[in-house]
PDB file of C-alpha atoms in Angstrom:
ATOM      1  CA  MET A   1      71.990  91.191 108.709  1.00  0.00           C
ATOM      2  CA  THR A   2      74.836  89.932 106.655  1.00  0.00           C
ATOM      3  CA  VAL A   3      77.140  91.852 104.612  1.00  0.00           C
ATOM      4  CA  THR A   4      76.267  91.688 100.933  1.00  0.00           C
ATOM      5  CA  MET A   5      79.488  90.022  99.360  1.00  0.00           C
ATOM      6  CA  GLU A   6      80.431  88.170  96.249  1.00  0.00           C
ATOM      7  CA  LYS A   7      79.829  84.605  96.830  1.00  0.00           C
ATOM      8  CA  GLU A   8      83.064  83.193  97.718  1.00  0.00           C
ATOM      9  CA  HIS A   9      84.259  79.602  97.468  1.00  0.00           C
ATOM     10  CA  LEU A  10      85.048  77.628 100.502  1.00  0.00           C
ATOM     11  CA  THR A  11      88.547  77.656 101.789  1.00  0.00           C
ATOM     12  CA  GLU A  12      88.746  73.689 101.563  1.00  0.00           C
ATOM     13  CA  ASP A  13      87.669  73.886  97.916  1.00  0.00           C
ATOM     14  CA  LEU A  14      90.176  76.403  97.034  1.00  0.00           C
ATOM     15  CA  LEU A  15      92.901  74.557  98.895  1.00  0.00           C
ATOM     16  CA  LYS A  16      92.206  71.407  96.825  1.00  0.00           C
ATOM     17  CA  ARG A  17      92.403  73.753  93.689  1.00  0.00           C
ATOM     18  CA  LEU A  18      95.659  75.307  94.640  1.00  0.00           C
ATOM     19  CA  LEU A  19      97.376  71.797  95.364  1.00  0.00           C
ATOM     20  CA  ALA A  20      96.051  70.486  92.216  1.00  0.00           C
ATOM     21  CA  SER A  21      97.321  73.380  90.270  1.00  0.00           C
ATOM     22  CA  SER A  22     100.051  72.638  87.918  1.00  0.00           C
ATOM     23  CA  SER A  23     101.694  75.971  88.928  1.00  0.00           C
ATOM     24  CA  VAL A  24     101.026  78.695  91.428  1.00  0.00           C
ATOM     25  CA  GLU A  25     100.415  81.310  88.751  1.00  0.00           C
ATOM     26  CA  SER A  26      97.680  78.940  87.308  1.00  0.00           C
ATOM     27  CA  TYR A  27      95.871  79.089  90.515  1.00  0.00           C
ATOM     28  CA  LEU A  28      96.461  82.834  91.068  1.00  0.00           C
ATOM     29  CA  ASP A  29      95.138  83.657  87.580  1.00  0.00           C
ATOM     30  CA  THR A  30      91.516  82.254  88.696  1.00  0.00           C
ATOM     31  CA  HIS A  31      91.344  85.544  91.060  1.00  0.00           C
ATOM     32  CA  GLU A  32      90.274  83.351  94.126  1.00  0.00           C
ATOM     33  CA  THR A  33      92.485  85.343  96.710  1.00  0.00           C
ATOM     34  CA  VAL A  34      91.068  88.098  98.755  1.00  0.00           C
ATOM     35  CA  ASN A  35      92.641  91.499  98.763  1.00  0.00           C
ATOM     36  CA  THR A  36      90.041  92.968 101.276  1.00  0.00           C
ATOM     37  CA  THR A  37      91.780  94.854 104.120  1.00  0.00           C
ATOM     38  CA  LEU A  38      90.736  94.788 107.598  1.00  0.00           C
ATOM     39  CA  THR A  39      89.402  98.653 107.286  1.00  0.00           C
ATOM     40  CA  GLU A  40      87.535  98.154 104.151  1.00  0.00           C
ATOM     41  CA  PHE A  41      85.881  94.921 105.626  1.00  0.00           C
ATOM     42  CA  LEU A  42      84.936  96.991 108.995  1.00  0.00           C
ATOM     43  CA  ARG A  43      83.505  99.782 106.684  1.00  0.00           C
ATOM     44  CA  GLU A  44      81.426  97.228 104.593  1.00  0.00           C
ATOM     45  CA  LEU A  45      80.006  95.970 107.828  1.00  0.00           C
ATOM     46  CA  THR A  46      78.777  99.107 109.372  1.00  0.00           C
ATOM     47  CA  ASP A  47      77.690 100.585 106.104  1.00  0.00           C
ATOM     48  CA  ALA A  48      75.573  97.575 105.565  1.00  0.00           C
ATOM     49  CA  ARG A  49      74.057  98.077 109.067  1.00  0.00           C
ATOM     50  CA  ARG A  50      74.033 101.858 108.820  1.00  0.00           C
ATOM     51  CA  LEU A  51      76.124 102.216 112.383  1.00  0.00           C
ATOM     52  CA  LYS A  52      78.305 105.151 113.182  1.00  0.00           C
ATOM     53  CA  ARG A  53      81.577 104.384 114.599  1.00  0.00           C
ATOM     54  CA  SER A  54      80.656 105.953 117.787  1.00  0.00           C
ATOM     55  CA  GLU A  55      77.763 103.571 118.025  1.00  0.00           C
ATOM     56  CA  VAL A  56      80.323 100.598 117.254  1.00  0.00           C
ATOM     57  CA  ALA A  57      82.346 102.156 120.179  1.00  0.00           C
ATOM     58  CA  ARG A  58      79.611 102.119 122.565  1.00  0.00           C
ATOM     59  CA  GLU A  59      78.306  98.816 121.651  1.00  0.00           C
ATOM     60  CA  SER A  60      81.601  97.053 121.771  1.00  0.00           C
ATOM     61  CA  GLY A  61      82.868  98.746 124.888  1.00  0.00           C
ATOM     62  CA  LEU A  62      86.159  99.970 123.278  1.00  0.00           C
ATOM     63  CA  ASN A  63      87.413 103.520 123.672  1.00  0.00           C
ATOM     64  CA  PRO A  64      86.109 105.755 120.759  1.00  0.00           C
ATOM     65  CA  THR A  65      90.036 106.670 120.023  1.00  0.00           C
ATOM     66  CA  VAL A  66      90.695 103.225 119.621  1.00  0.00           C
ATOM     67  CA  VAL A  67      87.932 102.321 117.507  1.00  0.00           C
ATOM     68  CA  TYR A  68      88.588 105.389 115.164  1.00  0.00           C
ATOM     69  CA  ASP A  69      92.414 104.428 114.946  1.00  0.00           C
ATOM     70  CA  ILE A  70      91.379 100.902 113.820  1.00  0.00           C
ATOM     71  CA  PHE A  71      88.920 102.139 111.298  1.00  0.00           C
ATOM     72  CA  ALA A  72      91.495 104.582 109.906  1.00  0.00           C
ATOM     73  CA  GLY A  73      93.836 101.726 109.644  1.00  0.00           C
ATOM     74  CA  LYS A  74      96.291 103.458 112.156  1.00  0.00           C
ATOM     75  CA  SER A  75      96.094 100.443 114.442  1.00  0.00           C
ATOM     76  CA  ARG A  76      95.297  96.613 114.629  1.00  0.00           C
ATOM     77  CA  PRO A  77      92.852  95.654 117.015  1.00  0.00           C
ATOM     78  CA  GLY A  78      94.233  92.309 118.439  1.00  0.00           C
ATOM     79  CA  ARG A  79      92.147  89.298 119.022  1.00  0.00           C
ATOM     80  CA  ASP A  80      89.751  90.389 122.014  1.00  0.00           C
ATOM     81  CA  HIS A  81      89.283  93.801 120.608  1.00  0.00           C
ATOM     82  CA  ALA A  82      88.576  92.462 117.173  1.00  0.00           C
ATOM     83  CA  ILE A  83      85.784  90.037 118.864  1.00  0.00           C
ATOM     84  CA  MET A  84      84.485  93.212 120.898  1.00  0.00           C
ATOM     85  CA  LEU A  85      84.197  95.066 117.491  1.00  0.00           C
ATOM     86  CA  ALA A  86      82.562  92.207 115.885  1.00  0.00           C
ATOM     87  CA  LEU A  87      79.653  91.919 118.767  1.00  0.00           C
ATOM     88  CA  GLY A  88      79.474  96.026 118.834  1.00  0.00           C
ATOM     89  CA  ILE A  89      78.819  95.580 115.001  1.00  0.00           C
ATOM     90  CA  GLY A  90      76.290  92.629 115.511  1.00  0.00           C
ATOM     91  CA  CYS A  91      78.489  90.495 113.166  1.00  0.00           C
ATOM     92  CA  THR A  92      77.589  86.612 112.447  1.00  0.00           C
ATOM     93  CA  LEU A  93      79.850  84.012 113.253  1.00  0.00           C
ATOM     94  CA  CYS A  94      80.937  83.987 109.724  1.00  0.00           C
ATOM     95  CA  GLU A  95      81.675  87.604 109.641  1.00  0.00           C
ATOM     96  CA  THR A  96      83.489  87.360 112.958  1.00  0.00           C
ATOM     97  CA  GLN A  97      85.922  84.611 111.768  1.00  0.00           C
ATOM     98  CA  ARG A  98      86.687  86.844 108.770  1.00  0.00           C
ATOM     99  CA  LEU A  99      87.511  89.772 110.725  1.00  0.00           C
ATOM    100  CA  LEU A 100      89.642  87.808 112.833  1.00  0.00           C
ATOM    101  CA  ARG A 101      91.442  86.312 109.863  1.00  0.00           C
ATOM    102  CA  LEU A 102      91.870  90.016 108.295  1.00  0.00           C
ATOM    103  CA  ASP A 103      93.342  91.028 111.441  1.00  0.00           C
ATOM    104  CA  SER A 104      95.798  88.073 111.311  1.00  0.00           C
ATOM    105  CA  VAL A 105      94.795  86.781 114.686  1.00  0.00           C
ATOM    106  CA  ALA A 106      93.522  83.217 115.602  1.00  0.00           C
ATOM    107  CA  GLU A 107      89.833  82.531 114.770  1.00  0.00           C
ATOM    108  CA  LEU A 108      87.281  81.444 117.372  1.00  0.00           C
ATOM    109  CA  TRP A 109      87.852  77.662 117.874  1.00  0.00           C
ATOM    110  CA  CYS A 110      85.006  75.639 119.346  1.00  0.00           C
ATOM    111  CA  LYS A 111      87.404  73.272 121.146  1.00  0.00           C
ATOM    112  CA  ASP A 112      88.481  76.113 123.436  1.00  0.00           C
ATOM    113  CA  ARG A 113      86.119  76.732 126.369  1.00  0.00           C
ATOM    114  CA  ARG A 114      86.378  80.426 126.242  1.00  0.00           C
ATOM    115  CA  ASP A 115      85.972  80.420 122.445  1.00  0.00           C
ATOM    116  CA  ALA A 116      83.209  78.170 122.565  1.00  0.00           C
ATOM    117  CA  ILE A 117      81.192  80.568 125.050  1.00  0.00           C
ATOM    118  CA  VAL A 118      81.867  83.613 122.674  1.00  0.00           C
ATOM    119  CA  ILE A 119      80.809  81.356 119.566  1.00  0.00           C
ATOM    120  CA  TRP A 120      77.463  80.415 121.276  1.00  0.00           C
ATOM    121  CA  CYS A 121      76.806  84.367 122.404  1.00  0.00           C
ATOM    122  CA  ILE A 122      77.275  85.574 118.764  1.00  0.00           C
ATOM    123  CA  LYS A 123      75.314  82.873 117.421  1.00  0.00           C
ATOM    124  CA  HIS A 124      72.404  83.828 119.820  1.00  0.00           C
ATOM    125  CA  GLY A 125      73.014  87.786 118.939  1.00  0.00           C
ATOM    126  CA  MET A 126      73.956  88.636 122.258  1.00  0.00           C
ATOM    127  CA  SER A 127      75.873  92.018 122.948  1.00  0.00           C
ATOM    128  CA  ARG A 128      79.252  92.560 124.072  1.00  0.00           C
ATOM    129  CA  ALA A 129      77.999  93.083 127.616  1.00  0.00           C
ATOM    130  CA  CYS A 130      75.922  89.982 127.673  1.00  0.00           C
ATOM    131  CA  THR A 131      78.950  88.045 126.290  1.00  0.00           C
ATOM    132  CA  ASP A 132      81.352  89.129 129.110  1.00  0.00           C
ATOM    133  CA  ASP A 133      78.349  88.284 131.674  1.00  0.00           C
ATOM    134  CA  GLU A 134      78.340  84.797 130.215  1.00  0.00           C
ATOM    135  CA  LEU A 135      82.141  84.534 130.241  1.00  0.00           C
ATOM    136  CA  TYR A 136      82.123  85.754 134.013  1.00  0.00           C
ATOM    137  CA  ARG A 137      79.420  83.468 135.056  1.00  0.00           C
ATOM    138  CA  LEU A 138      81.228  80.370 133.522  1.00  0.00           C
ATOM    139  CA  GLY A 139      84.415  81.345 135.030  1.00  0.00           C
ATOM    140  CA  GLU A 140      86.215  82.933 131.906  1.00  0.00           C
ATOM    141  CA  ARG A 141      88.308  85.911 131.439  1.00  0.00           C
ATOM    142  CA  THR A 142      85.871  88.537 130.098  1.00  0.00           C
ATOM    143  CA  LEU A 143      86.610  90.576 126.871  1.00  0.00           C
ATOM    144  CA  LEU A 144      86.446  93.897 128.657  1.00  0.00           C
ATOM    145  CA  GLY A 145      88.534  93.098 131.594  1.00  0.00           C
ATOM    146  CA  THR A 146      90.638  90.481 132.939  1.00  0.00           C
ATOM    147  CA  ASN A 147      88.460  89.120 135.339  1.00  0.00           C
ATOM    148  CA  SER A 148      87.331  85.692 135.787  1.00  0.00           C
ATOM    149  CA  LEU A 149      85.855  83.406 138.719  1.00  0.00           C
ATOM    150  CA  ARG A 150      88.842  80.767 138.270  1.00  0.00           C
TER     151      ARG A 150
END
């Protein structure tokens, strides 16, 4: 299930519009910027899936206190925890990338071996535990721990 959001334009299209604008104000007046916070987006995702934070904590492998603090806006997850949250919520790749952007961390990049594995796992609807199994099997650092076969 994906979160029902207003149709957004592709970033590349918006960049072209911004660069072609006569002034930054004329671009900003088109209201194409996004003002959603990370906590708002997490709430949208969990509400759409009718998930409780306790379920997100269990499925993500994160400490419940950490999850509650992130949802309350008291702390930011950081990249691996954000990926774990996305897996715990059952996010699509697009939703995961947006979650990472809203956390101000690097998006998943298919040219990076570890990221490519995570992308594949997300695309195939794998859980956080199964994603960690794949990372471990292929010799990469897992999300929950720091172990690898390398």
